[in-house]
PDB file of C-alpha atoms in Angstrom:
ATOM      1  CA  MET A 238       0.000   0.000   0.000  1.00  0.00           C
ATOM      2  CA  GLU A 239       1.314   3.446  -0.949  1.00  0.00           C
ATOM      3  CA  GLN A 240       2.344   5.559   2.047  1.00  0.00           C
ATOM      4  CA  HIS A 241       0.973   9.060   1.607  1.00  0.00           C
ATOM      5  CA  ASN A 242       2.936  11.933   3.134  1.00  0.00           C
ATOM      6  CA  ILE A 243       0.579  13.934   5.355  1.00  0.00           C
ATOM      7  CA  ALA A 244       1.327  17.489   6.449  1.00  0.00           C
ATOM      8  CA  VAL A 245      -0.056  18.403   9.868  1.00  0.00           C
ATOM      9  CA  ILE A 246       0.065  22.202   9.672  1.00  0.00           C
ATOM     10  CA  ALA A 247       0.176  24.225  12.907  1.00  0.00           C
ATOM     11  CA  GLY A 248       1.450  27.544  14.234  1.00  0.00           C
ATOM     12  CA  GLY A 249       0.316  30.709  12.488  1.00  0.00           C
ATOM     13  CA  PHE A 250       0.201  34.374  13.407  1.00  0.00           C
ATOM     14  CA  SER A 251      -2.456  34.709  16.111  1.00  0.00           C
ATOM     15  CA  GLY A 252      -2.745  34.444  19.877  1.00  0.00           C
ATOM     16  CA  GLU A 253      -3.829  30.839  19.374  1.00  0.00           C
ATOM     17  CA  TYR A 254      -0.340  29.740  18.262  1.00  0.00           C
ATOM     18  CA  SER A 255       0.322  27.566  21.321  1.00  0.00           C
ATOM     19  CA  VAL A 256      -3.157  26.006  21.176  1.00  0.00           C
ATOM     20  CA  SER A 257      -2.514  25.093  17.544  1.00  0.00           C
ATOM     21  CA  LEU A 258       0.675  23.221  18.479  1.00  0.00           C
ATOM     22  CA  ARG A 259      -1.230  21.283  21.129  1.00  0.00           C
ATOM     23  CA  SER A 260      -3.870  20.323  18.568  1.00  0.00           C
ATOM     24  CA  ALA A 261      -1.140  19.198  16.170  1.00  0.00           C
ATOM     25  CA  ALA A 262       0.334  16.944  18.860  1.00  0.00           C
ATOM     26  CA  GLY A 263      -3.074  15.329  19.299  1.00  0.00           C
ATOM     27  CA  ILE A 264      -3.495  14.758  15.563  1.00  0.00           C
ATOM     28  CA  LEU A 265       0.012  13.302  15.235  1.00  0.00           C
ATOM     29  CA  SER A 266      -0.792  10.802  17.984  1.00  0.00           C
ATOM     30  CA  TRP A 267      -3.907   9.608  16.113  1.00  0.00           C
ATOM     31  CA  ILE A 268      -2.611   9.240  12.558  1.00  0.00           C
ATOM     32  CA  ASP A 269      -2.426   5.621  11.367  1.00  0.00           C
ATOM     33  CA  ARG A 270       1.238   5.188  10.491  1.00  0.00           C
ATOM     34  CA  SER A 271       0.529   1.945   8.661  1.00  0.00           C
ATOM     35  CA  ARG A 272      -1.257   4.084   6.026  1.00  0.00           C
ATOM     36  CA  PHE A 273       0.297   7.538   6.299  1.00  0.00           C
ATOM     37  CA  THR A 274       3.610   9.202   7.117  1.00  0.00           C
ATOM     38  CA  PRO A 275       2.878  12.441   9.004  1.00  0.00           C
ATOM     39  CA  HIS A 276       5.140  15.493   8.990  1.00  0.00           C
ATOM     40  CA  LEU A 277       4.565  18.464  11.276  1.00  0.00           C
ATOM     41  CA  ILE A 278       4.721  21.812   9.457  1.00  0.00           C
ATOM     42  CA  VAL A 279       5.015  24.822  11.776  1.00  0.00           C
ATOM     43  CA  ILE A 280       4.144  28.162  10.178  1.00  0.00           C
ATOM     44  CA  GLU A 281       6.221  31.053  11.512  1.00  0.00           C
ATOM     45  CA  ARG A 282       6.459  34.586  10.142  1.00  0.00           C
ATOM     46  CA  ASP A 283       9.976  33.931   8.813  1.00  0.00           C
ATOM     47  CA  GLY A 284       9.242  30.548   7.193  1.00  0.00           C
ATOM     48  CA  TRP A 285       7.407  27.237   7.212  1.00  0.00           C
ATOM     49  CA  TYR A 286       9.454  24.682   9.147  1.00  0.00           C
ATOM     50  CA  VAL A 287       9.264  20.898   8.773  1.00  0.00           C
ATOM     51  CA  HIS A 288       9.505  18.336  11.549  1.00  0.00           C
ATOM     52  CA  PRO A 289       9.876  15.101   9.504  1.00  0.00           C
ATOM     53  CA  GLU A 290       7.668  12.321  10.882  1.00  0.00           C
ATOM     54  CA  GLY A 291       6.672  14.733  13.651  1.00  0.00           C
ATOM     55  CA  LYS A 292      10.205  14.996  15.098  1.00  0.00           C
ATOM     56  CA  GLU A 293      12.134  18.249  15.362  1.00  0.00           C
ATOM     57  CA  PRO A 294      15.278  18.069  13.201  1.00  0.00           C
ATOM     58  CA  GLN A 295      18.757  19.072  14.351  1.00  0.00           C
ATOM     59  CA  SER A 296      18.831  21.901  11.819  1.00  0.00           C
ATOM     60  CA  PRO A 297      15.860  23.802  10.326  1.00  0.00           C
ATOM     61  CA  ILE A 298      14.139  22.345   7.251  1.00  0.00           C
ATOM     62  CA  LEU A 299      12.038  24.724   5.181  1.00  0.00           C
ATOM     63  CA  VAL A 300       9.019  23.890   3.042  1.00  0.00           C
ATOM     64  CA  ASP A 301       9.524  24.544  -0.675  1.00  0.00           C
ATOM     65  CA  LYS A 302       6.356  26.561  -1.306  1.00  0.00           C
ATOM     66  CA  CYS A 303       6.637  26.093  -5.086  1.00  0.00           C
ATOM     67  CA  ASP A 304       5.262  22.559  -4.814  1.00  0.00           C
ATOM     68  CA  PHE A 305       4.669  21.981  -1.059  1.00  0.00           C
ATOM     69  CA  SER A 306       7.661  19.699  -0.587  1.00  0.00           C
ATOM     70  CA  PHE A 307      10.912  19.523   1.372  1.00  0.00           C
ATOM     71  CA  LYS A 308      14.291  17.830   1.245  1.00  0.00           C
ATOM     72  CA  HIS A 309      15.467  15.498   4.001  1.00  0.00           C
ATOM     73  CA  THR A 310      18.192  12.830   4.190  1.00  0.00           C
ATOM     74  CA  GLY A 311      18.867  13.224   0.486  1.00  0.00           C
ATOM     75  CA  GLN A 312      15.218  12.713  -0.472  1.00  0.00           C
ATOM     76  CA  HIS A 313      12.756  15.099  -2.102  1.00  0.00           C
ATOM     77  CA  ILE A 314       9.502  14.536  -0.195  1.00  0.00           C
ATOM     78  CA  LYS A 315       6.288  15.779  -1.784  1.00  0.00           C
ATOM     79  CA  LEU A 316       3.437  16.315   0.663  1.00  0.00           C
ATOM     80  CA  ASP A 317       0.220  14.673  -0.569  1.00  0.00           C
ATOM     81  CA  TYR A 318      -2.385  15.999   1.846  1.00  0.00           C
ATOM     82  CA  ALA A 319      -2.704  18.757   4.468  1.00  0.00           C
ATOM     83  CA  LEU A 320      -4.368  18.447   7.863  1.00  0.00           C
ATOM     84  CA  ILE A 321      -4.748  22.092   8.823  1.00  0.00           C
ATOM     85  CA  THR A 322      -4.878  22.762  12.546  1.00  0.00           C
ATOM     86  CA  VAL A 323      -3.824  26.419  12.518  1.00  0.00           C
ATOM     87  CA  HIS A 324      -6.265  28.278  14.781  1.00  0.00           C
ATOM     88  CA  GLY A 325      -6.497  31.811  13.418  1.00  0.00           C
ATOM     89  CA  THR A 326      -4.653  33.276  10.450  1.00  0.00           C
ATOM     90  CA  PRO A 327      -3.535  31.978   7.962  1.00  0.00           C
ATOM     91  CA  GLY A 328      -5.161  28.557   8.428  1.00  0.00           C
ATOM     92  CA  GLU A 329      -8.672  29.471   9.493  1.00  0.00           C
ATOM     93  CA  ASN A 330      -9.405  32.415   7.211  1.00  0.00           C
ATOM     94  CA  GLY A 331      -8.856  30.903   3.758  1.00  0.00           C
ATOM     95  CA  LEU A 332      -5.314  32.133   3.043  1.00  0.00           C
ATOM     96  CA  LEU A 333      -3.646  28.748   3.467  1.00  0.00           C
ATOM     97  CA  GLN A 334      -6.462  27.014   1.600  1.00  0.00           C
ATOM     98  CA  GLY A 335      -5.930  29.336  -1.373  1.00  0.00           C
ATOM     99  CA  TYR A 336      -2.247  28.436  -1.468  1.00  0.00           C
ATOM    100  CA  LEU A 337      -2.989  24.698  -1.306  1.00  0.00           C
ATOM    101  CA  ASP A 338      -5.524  25.048  -4.127  1.00  0.00           C
ATOM    102  CA  LEU A 339      -2.842  26.716  -6.256  1.00  0.00           C
ATOM    103  CA  VAL A 340      -0.326  23.895  -5.738  1.00  0.00           C
ATOM    104  CA  GLY A 341      -2.988  21.177  -6.087  1.00  0.00           C
ATOM    105  CA  VAL A 342      -2.829  19.663  -2.585  1.00  0.00           C
ATOM    106  CA  PRO A 343      -6.092  18.455  -0.974  1.00  0.00           C
ATOM    107  CA  TYR A 344      -6.840  19.446   2.621  1.00  0.00           C
ATOM    108  CA  ASN A 345      -9.237  18.806   5.472  1.00  0.00           C
ATOM    109  CA  THR A 346     -11.173  22.078   5.742  1.00  0.00           C
ATOM    110  CA  GLY A 347     -13.602  24.040   3.616  1.00  0.00           C
ATOM    111  CA  GLY A 348     -12.293  26.108   0.732  1.00  0.00           C
ATOM    112  CA  THR A 349     -11.268  29.747   0.705  1.00  0.00           C
ATOM    113  CA  LEU A 350     -14.813  31.133   0.660  1.00  0.00           C
ATOM    114  CA  THR A 351     -16.025  28.849   3.449  1.00  0.00           C
ATOM    115  CA  GLU A 352     -13.066  29.672   5.661  1.00  0.00           C
ATOM    116  CA  ALA A 353     -13.190  33.428   5.013  1.00  0.00           C
ATOM    117  CA  LEU A 354     -16.922  33.456   5.807  1.00  0.00           C
ATOM    118  CA  THR A 355     -16.814  31.357   8.972  1.00  0.00           C
ATOM    119  CA  PHE A 356     -13.734  33.168  10.308  1.00  0.00           C
ATOM    120  CA  ASN A 357     -15.658  36.449  10.327  1.00  0.00           C
ATOM    121  CA  LYS A 358     -18.193  35.857  13.100  1.00  0.00           C
ATOM    122  CA  TYR A 359     -20.379  38.839  12.169  1.00  0.00           C
ATOM    123  CA  TYR A 360     -20.717  37.995   8.474  1.00  0.00           C
ATOM    124  CA  CYS A 361     -21.157  34.281   9.154  1.00  0.00           C
ATOM    125  CA  ASN A 362     -23.939  34.768  11.682  1.00  0.00           C
ATOM    126  CA  ARG A 363     -25.690  37.339   9.494  1.00  0.00           C
ATOM    127  CA  TYR A 364     -25.577  34.891   6.563  1.00  0.00           C
ATOM    128  CA  LEU A 365     -26.826  31.951   8.617  1.00  0.00           C
ATOM    129  CA  SER A 366     -29.625  34.052  10.139  1.00  0.00           C
ATOM    130  CA  THR A 367     -31.300  34.109   6.710  1.00  0.00           C
ATOM    131  CA  PHE A 368     -32.120  30.398   6.974  1.00  0.00           C
ATOM    132  CA  PRO A 369     -35.254  29.145   8.779  1.00  0.00           C
ATOM    133  CA  HIS A 370     -34.880  28.005  12.404  1.00  0.00           C
ATOM    134  CA  LEU A 371     -31.357  29.463  12.801  1.00  0.00           C
ATOM    135  CA  ARG A 372     -31.424  32.104  15.522  1.00  0.00           C
ATOM    136  CA  VAL A 373     -28.397  34.339  16.159  1.00  0.00           C
ATOM    137  CA  ALA A 374     -27.653  36.911  18.850  1.00  0.00           C
ATOM    138  CA  ASP A 375     -28.025  40.605  18.083  1.00  0.00           C
ATOM    139  CA  SER A 376     -24.598  42.167  17.605  1.00  0.00           C
ATOM    140  CA  VAL A 377     -22.671  45.277  16.585  1.00  0.00           C
ATOM    141  CA  ARG A 378     -19.473  45.223  14.511  1.00  0.00           C
ATOM    142  CA  LEU A 379     -16.791  47.845  15.151  1.00  0.00           C
ATOM    143  CA  GLN A 380     -13.956  48.601  12.733  1.00  0.00           C
ATOM    144  CA  ARG A 381     -10.680  50.152  13.794  1.00  0.00           C
ATOM    145  CA  THR A 382     -10.742  52.724  10.981  1.00  0.00           C
ATOM    146  CA  SER A 383     -14.420  53.739  11.281  1.00  0.00           C
ATOM    147  CA  SER A 384     -16.377  55.783  13.752  1.00  0.00           C
ATOM    148  CA  ARG A 385     -18.415  53.811  16.259  1.00  0.00           C
ATOM    149  CA  PRO A 386     -21.631  54.314  18.200  1.00  0.00           C
ATOM    150  CA  SER A 387     -21.356  55.779  21.666  1.00  0.00           C
ATOM    151  CA  SER A 388     -21.158  53.450  24.643  1.00  0.00           C
ATOM    152  CA  GLN A 389     -24.672  54.491  25.623  1.00  0.00           C
ATOM    153  CA  GLU A 390     -26.034  53.692  22.138  1.00  0.00           C
ATOM    154  CA  ILE A 391     -24.375  50.266  22.215  1.00  0.00           C
ATOM    155  CA  ILE A 392     -25.794  49.435  25.615  1.00  0.00           C
ATOM    156  CA  GLU A 393     -29.273  50.692  24.701  1.00  0.00           C
ATOM    157  CA  ARG A 394     -29.249  48.239  21.777  1.00  0.00           C
ATOM    158  CA  LEU A 395     -27.528  45.188  23.296  1.00  0.00           C
ATOM    159  CA  GLY A 396     -28.117  45.651  27.014  1.00  0.00           C
ATOM    160  CA  LEU A 397     -25.813  44.562  29.830  1.00  0.00           C
ATOM    161  CA  PRO A 398     -24.005  42.342  30.291  1.00  0.00           C
ATOM    162  CA  LEU A 399     -22.663  41.968  26.750  1.00  0.00           C
ATOM    163  CA  PHE A 400     -19.648  40.295  25.173  1.00  0.00           C
ATOM    164  CA  ALA A 401     -16.766  42.035  23.413  1.00  0.00           C
ATOM    165  CA  LYS A 402     -14.548  39.806  21.290  1.00  0.00           C
ATOM    166  CA  PRO A 403     -12.313  39.888  18.208  1.00  0.00           C
ATOM    167  CA  ASN A 404     -14.530  39.449  15.158  1.00  0.00           C
ATOM    168  CA  ALA A 405     -11.975  37.062  13.622  1.00  0.00           C
ATOM    169  CA  GLY A 406     -10.374  34.742  16.145  1.00  0.00           C
ATOM    170  CA  GLY A 407     -11.063  31.983  18.600  1.00  0.00           C
ATOM    171  CA  SER A 408     -10.208  30.269  21.889  1.00  0.00           C
ATOM    172  CA  SER A 409     -11.829  33.240  23.675  1.00  0.00           C
ATOM    173  CA  VAL A 410      -8.581  35.199  23.227  1.00  0.00           C
ATOM    174  CA  ALA A 411      -9.184  38.892  24.104  1.00  0.00           C
ATOM    175  CA  THR A 412     -12.850  38.157  24.898  1.00  0.00           C
ATOM    176  CA  SER A 413     -14.534  39.999  27.777  1.00  0.00           C
ATOM    177  CA  LYS A 414     -17.869  39.858  29.507  1.00  0.00           C
ATOM    178  CA  VAL A 415     -18.823  43.520  29.966  1.00  0.00           C
ATOM    179  CA  GLU A 416     -21.049  44.203  32.964  1.00  0.00           C
ATOM    180  CA  SER A 417     -20.861  47.992  33.197  1.00  0.00           C
ATOM    181  CA  VAL A 418     -20.627  50.966  30.872  1.00  0.00           C
ATOM    182  CA  GLU A 419     -17.282  51.865  32.477  1.00  0.00           C
ATOM    183  CA  ALA A 420     -15.788  48.517  31.416  1.00  0.00           C
ATOM    184  CA  LEU A 421     -16.857  48.734  27.774  1.00  0.00           C
ATOM    185  CA  ASP A 422     -14.021  50.870  26.364  1.00  0.00           C
ATOM    186  CA  LYS A 423     -11.347  48.707  28.013  1.00  0.00           C
ATOM    187  CA  ALA A 424     -12.933  45.525  26.629  1.00  0.00           C
ATOM    188  CA  ILE A 425     -13.105  46.993  23.123  1.00  0.00           C
ATOM    189  CA  ALA A 426      -9.452  48.083  23.293  1.00  0.00           C
ATOM    190  CA  LEU A 427      -8.425  44.580  24.399  1.00  0.00           C
ATOM    191  CA  ALA A 428     -10.273  42.972  21.482  1.00  0.00           C
ATOM    192  CA  PHE A 429      -8.690  45.429  19.031  1.00  0.00           C
ATOM    193  CA  GLU A 430      -5.259  44.196  20.184  1.00  0.00           C
ATOM    194  CA  GLU A 431      -6.055  40.862  18.516  1.00  0.00           C
ATOM    195  CA  CYS A 432      -8.031  41.943  15.454  1.00  0.00           C
ATOM    196  CA  ASP A 433      -8.950  44.986  13.331  1.00  0.00           C
ATOM    197  CA  GLU A 434     -12.651  44.316  13.905  1.00  0.00           C
ATOM    198  CA  VAL A 435     -14.502  43.863  17.190  1.00  0.00           C
ATOM    199  CA  LEU A 436     -17.820  42.096  17.708  1.00  0.00           C
ATOM    200  CA  LEU A 437     -20.118  43.281  20.486  1.00  0.00           C
ATOM    201  CA  GLU A 438     -22.780  40.702  21.159  1.00  0.00           C
ATOM    202  CA  ARG A 439     -25.923  40.484  23.274  1.00  0.00           C
ATOM    203  CA  PHE A 440     -25.502  38.303  26.349  1.00  0.00           C
ATOM    204  CA  ILE A 441     -27.519  35.111  26.028  1.00  0.00           C
ATOM    205  CA  ALA A 442     -28.578  33.375  29.224  1.00  0.00           C
ATOM    206  CA  GLY A 443     -29.026  29.631  29.131  1.00  0.00           C
ATOM    207  CA  THR A 444     -27.247  26.308  28.734  1.00  0.00           C
ATOM    208  CA  GLU A 445     -24.152  26.316  26.519  1.00  0.00           C
ATOM    209  CA  VAL A 446     -23.700  23.310  24.236  1.00  0.00           C
ATOM    210  CA  THR A 447     -21.481  22.410  21.313  1.00  0.00           C
ATOM    211  CA  CYS A 448     -21.833  19.859  18.530  1.00  0.00           C
ATOM    212  CA  GLY A 449     -19.279  18.483  16.082  1.00  0.00           C
ATOM    213  CA  CYS A 450     -20.032  17.384  12.536  1.00  0.00           C
ATOM    214  CA  TYR A 451     -18.200  15.730   9.626  1.00  0.00           C
ATOM    215  CA  ARG A 452     -18.827  14.403   6.141  1.00  0.00           C
ATOM    216  CA  ILE A 453     -17.620  11.188   4.519  1.00  0.00           C
ATOM    217  CA  GLY A 454     -18.599  11.026   0.854  1.00  0.00           C
ATOM    218  CA  ASP A 455     -22.108  12.494   0.596  1.00  0.00           C
ATOM    219  CA  LYS A 456     -23.133  11.678   4.167  1.00  0.00           C
ATOM    220  CA  VAL A 457     -23.030  14.467   6.768  1.00  0.00           C
ATOM    221  CA  THR A 458     -23.004  13.177  10.353  1.00  0.00           C
ATOM    222  CA  ALA A 459     -23.459  15.179  13.549  1.00  0.00           C
ATOM    223  CA  LEU A 460     -21.659  13.938  16.650  1.00  0.00           C
ATOM    224  CA  PRO A 461     -23.118  13.709  20.179  1.00  0.00           C
ATOM    225  CA  VAL A 462     -23.768  17.059  21.874  1.00  0.00           C
ATOM    226  CA  THR A 463     -21.554  18.311  24.724  1.00  0.00           C
ATOM    227  CA  GLU A 464     -22.845  20.501  27.562  1.00  0.00           C
ATOM    228  CA  VAL A 465     -20.388  23.185  28.697  1.00  0.00           C
ATOM    229  CA  VAL A 466     -20.487  24.298  32.351  1.00  0.00           C
ATOM    230  CA  PRO A 467     -17.726  26.902  32.950  1.00  0.00           C
ATOM    231  CA  LYS A 468     -16.535  27.570  36.503  1.00  0.00           C
ATOM    232  CA  ASN A 469     -15.764  31.180  35.535  1.00  0.00           C
ATOM    233  CA  SER A 470     -18.342  33.779  34.474  1.00  0.00           C
ATOM    234  CA  PHE A 471     -18.138  32.480  30.887  1.00  0.00           C
ATOM    235  CA  PHE A 472     -16.263  29.924  28.771  1.00  0.00           C
ATOM    236  CA  ASP A 473     -13.005  31.886  28.582  1.00  0.00           C
ATOM    237  CA  PHE A 474      -9.435  30.845  27.715  1.00  0.00           C
ATOM    238  CA  GLU A 475      -8.778  29.539  31.231  1.00  0.00           C
ATOM    239  CA  ALA A 476     -11.913  27.431  31.132  1.00  0.00           C
ATOM    240  CA  LYS A 477     -11.038  26.035  27.706  1.00  0.00           C
ATOM    241  CA  TYR A 478      -7.410  25.135  28.335  1.00  0.00           C
ATOM    242  CA  ASN A 479      -6.765  25.154  32.091  1.00  0.00           C
ATOM    243  CA  GLY A 480      -9.615  22.947  33.251  1.00  0.00           C
ATOM    244  CA  ALA A 481     -11.954  25.604  34.695  1.00  0.00           C
ATOM    245  CA  VAL A 482     -14.965  23.911  33.122  1.00  0.00           C
ATOM    246  CA  GLU A 483     -17.139  20.828  33.342  1.00  0.00           C
ATOM    247  CA  GLU A 484     -17.774  19.176  29.960  1.00  0.00           C
ATOM    248  CA  ILE A 485     -20.588  16.641  29.827  1.00  0.00           C
ATOM    249  CA  THR A 486     -20.974  14.367  26.791  1.00  0.00           C
ATOM    250  CA  PRO A 487     -23.704  13.559  25.974  1.00  0.00           C
ATOM    251  CA  ALA A 488     -25.353  16.759  27.171  1.00  0.00           C
ATOM    252  CA  ARG A 489     -28.037  16.637  29.874  1.00  0.00           C
ATOM    253  CA  ILE A 490     -30.812  17.726  27.526  1.00  0.00           C
ATOM    254  CA  SER A 491     -33.847  15.989  26.100  1.00  0.00           C
ATOM    255  CA  PRO A 492     -33.571  13.594  23.152  1.00  0.00           C
ATOM    256  CA  GLU A 493     -35.748  15.981  21.131  1.00  0.00           C
ATOM    257  CA  LEU A 494     -33.453  18.945  21.829  1.00  0.00           C
ATOM    258  CA  THR A 495     -30.385  16.835  21.078  1.00  0.00           C
ATOM    259  CA  THR A 496     -31.863  15.894  17.706  1.00  0.00           C
ATOM    260  CA  LEU A 497     -32.712  19.540  16.970  1.00  0.00           C
ATOM    261  CA  ILE A 498     -29.150  20.703  17.696  1.00  0.00           C
ATOM    262  CA  GLN A 499     -27.666  17.899  15.608  1.00  0.00           C
ATOM    263  CA  THR A 500     -30.026  18.722  12.732  1.00  0.00           C
ATOM    264  CA  LEU A 501     -29.166  22.430  12.888  1.00  0.00           C
ATOM    265  CA  THR A 502     -25.457  21.555  12.925  1.00  0.00           C
ATOM    266  CA  GLU A 503     -25.803  19.363   9.842  1.00  0.00           C
ATOM    267  CA  GLU A 504     -27.709  22.171   8.097  1.00  0.00           C
ATOM    268  CA  ILE A 505     -25.002  24.700   8.992  1.00  0.00           C
ATOM    269  CA  TYR A 506     -22.357  22.294   7.683  1.00  0.00           C
ATOM    270  CA  GLN A 507     -24.109  22.223   4.317  1.00  0.00           C
ATOM    271  CA  HIS A 508     -25.063  25.931   4.237  1.00  0.00           C
ATOM    272  CA  THR A 509     -21.388  26.872   4.670  1.00  0.00           C
ATOM    273  CA  ASP A 510     -20.100  24.162   2.279  1.00  0.00           C
ATOM    274  CA  ALA A 511     -17.855  22.858   5.051  1.00  0.00           C
ATOM    275  CA  ARG A 512     -15.448  19.937   4.789  1.00  0.00           C
ATOM    276  CA  GLY A 513     -13.635  17.828   7.361  1.00  0.00           C
ATOM    277  CA  ILE A 514     -14.659  18.251  10.993  1.00  0.00           C
ATOM    278  CA  ILE A 515     -16.375  21.390  12.274  1.00  0.00           C
ATOM    279  CA  ARG A 516     -17.913  22.356  15.613  1.00  0.00           C
ATOM    280  CA  VAL A 517     -20.888  24.641  16.199  1.00  0.00           C
ATOM    281  CA  ASP A 518     -21.568  26.350  19.541  1.00  0.00           C
ATOM    282  CA  TYR A 519     -25.005  27.303  20.865  1.00  0.00           C
ATOM    283  CA  ILE A 520     -26.813  28.653  23.926  1.00  0.00           C
ATOM    284  CA  ILE A 521     -30.147  27.005  24.708  1.00  0.00           C
ATOM    285  CA  GLU A 522     -32.341  29.892  25.890  1.00  0.00           C
ATOM    286  CA  SER A 523     -35.209  29.723  28.378  1.00  0.00           C
ATOM    287  CA  ASP A 524     -37.729  29.113  25.588  1.00  0.00           C
ATOM    288  CA  GLY A 525     -35.915  25.867  24.762  1.00  0.00           C
ATOM    289  CA  HIS A 526     -34.545  27.021  21.406  1.00  0.00           C
ATOM    290  CA  PRO A 527     -30.811  27.039  20.601  1.00  0.00           C
ATOM    291  CA  THR A 528     -29.213  30.356  19.605  1.00  0.00           C
ATOM    292  CA  LEU A 529     -26.104  30.095  17.435  1.00  0.00           C
ATOM    293  CA  LEU A 530     -22.870  31.457  18.899  1.00  0.00           C
ATOM    294  CA  GLU A 531     -20.311  30.605  16.233  1.00  0.00           C
ATOM    295  CA  VAL A 532     -19.021  28.079  13.715  1.00  0.00           C
ATOM    296  CA  ASN A 533     -15.503  26.693  14.198  1.00  0.00           C
ATOM    297  CA  THR A 534     -14.019  24.998  11.123  1.00  0.00           C
ATOM    298  CA  THR A 535     -10.668  24.092  12.718  1.00  0.00           C
ATOM    299  CA  PRO A 536     -11.767  22.987  16.185  1.00  0.00           C
ATOM    300  CA  GLY A 537      -9.296  22.099  18.924  1.00  0.00           C
ATOM    301  CA  MET A 538      -7.814  18.619  18.660  1.00  0.00           C
ATOM    302  CA  THR A 539      -6.056  18.083  21.958  1.00  0.00           C
ATOM    303  CA  PRO A 540      -6.958  14.755  23.620  1.00  0.00           C
ATOM    304  CA  THR A 541      -9.337  16.603  25.981  1.00  0.00           C
ATOM    305  CA  SER A 542     -10.960  18.847  23.343  1.00  0.00           C
ATOM    306  CA  PHE A 543     -14.669  18.592  22.551  1.00  0.00           C
ATOM    307  CA  ILE A 544     -14.328  16.735  19.244  1.00  0.00           C
ATOM    308  CA  PRO A 545     -12.323  13.769  20.624  1.00  0.00           C
ATOM    309  CA  GLN A 546     -14.820  13.512  23.492  1.00  0.00           C
ATOM    310  CA  GLN A 547     -17.736  13.453  21.060  1.00  0.00           C
ATOM    311  CA  VAL A 548     -16.044  10.972  18.717  1.00  0.00           C
ATOM    312  CA  THR A 549     -15.518   8.598  21.651  1.00  0.00           C
ATOM    313  CA  ALA A 550     -19.152   9.029  22.726  1.00  0.00           C
ATOM    314  CA  ALA A 551     -20.195   8.135  19.164  1.00  0.00           C
ATOM    315  CA  GLY A 552     -18.358   4.794  19.479  1.00  0.00           C
ATOM    316  CA  LEU A 553     -15.510   5.762  17.145  1.00  0.00           C
ATOM    317  CA  THR A 554     -11.818   6.502  17.570  1.00  0.00           C
ATOM    318  CA  MET A 555     -10.010   9.585  16.316  1.00  0.00           C
ATOM    319  CA  GLN A 556      -7.699   7.367  14.286  1.00  0.00           C
ATOM    320  CA  GLU A 557     -10.661   5.773  12.501  1.00  0.00           C
ATOM    321  CA  LEU A 558     -12.280   9.119  11.759  1.00  0.00           C
ATOM    322  CA  LEU A 559      -9.088  10.808  10.545  1.00  0.00           C
ATOM    323  CA  THR A 560      -8.275   7.821   8.344  1.00  0.00           C
ATOM    324  CA  SER A 561     -11.740   7.914   6.762  1.00  0.00           C
ATOM    325  CA  LEU A 562     -11.538  11.678   6.151  1.00  0.00           C
ATOM    326  CA  ILE A 563      -8.060  11.550   4.592  1.00  0.00           C
ATOM    327  CA  GLU A 564      -8.849   8.595   2.359  1.00  0.00           C
ATOM    328  CA  ASP A 565     -12.134  10.204   1.292  1.00  0.00           C
ATOM    329  CA  HIS A 566     -10.348  13.404   0.281  1.00  0.00           C
ATOM    330  CA  LEU A 567      -7.513  11.557  -1.494  1.00  0.00           C
ATOM    331  CA  SER A 568      -9.843   9.289  -3.481  1.00  0.00           C
TER     332      SER A 568
END
């Protein structure tokens, strides 16, 4: 059987750099080495560096971006497939996908349009709000170079508390729960440190849940739903990566509500023309209906991340799922 060379691409230029490397380590541990030979590619601002077979070399090895290859031990190794696990730019906003399309290398995420759309929370939620049954939170988008409404106007529209977050980013980096008018300017400034656009969003009270989804061939499959119970005031970076959260899979919700969330997630997968594995986050409000928070097309892949938990609850292993996805995309 031919051994395909698989690039696990991590790193990037955002505050999620370290999270990306942790996801890459998880993916490397799950790849079936009887079928594939994985190579870690770390994207830095000064170059794309190769760790052949996931191991850091004694001296730096650079990717040849002309054909997505590298040289090692006298061999010219062409990379056949890319598993993108860059959280943030350039892996989650379509830039890396555009490059891979140009050099003819298949990959595990949606294409450039899908990634550009889903990376921009405001545009993505506005687009998805046009479909029946998909409810999104009211929000205001601020741009660094444009004038913005006054704090009082923002609060009159969205109320308090509200959330301030980078419009393009994840892992709750630079995200704040704003509970007073005095705290609003500081929260906006913090979010602008990460991104040129800031999203101010109505606070939604209720039960937070998240649902993964993938496609093999023509079949889209939603995974079991996870309930998220943060120990902090919201599901912030500490809760996500330092254990300040209780994650319950399957979620403690009714079978009917579970089915509704899974159905909505499958619809979102198809509305956005997603590929690979995505994750969609919701808040179940007091009326029992889920409100969409955001769509994540390169979800975390550490052993304790939501997707591995949901895959296990579905009776699968990450190795089985990754193998099926790679072989489906290479066929």
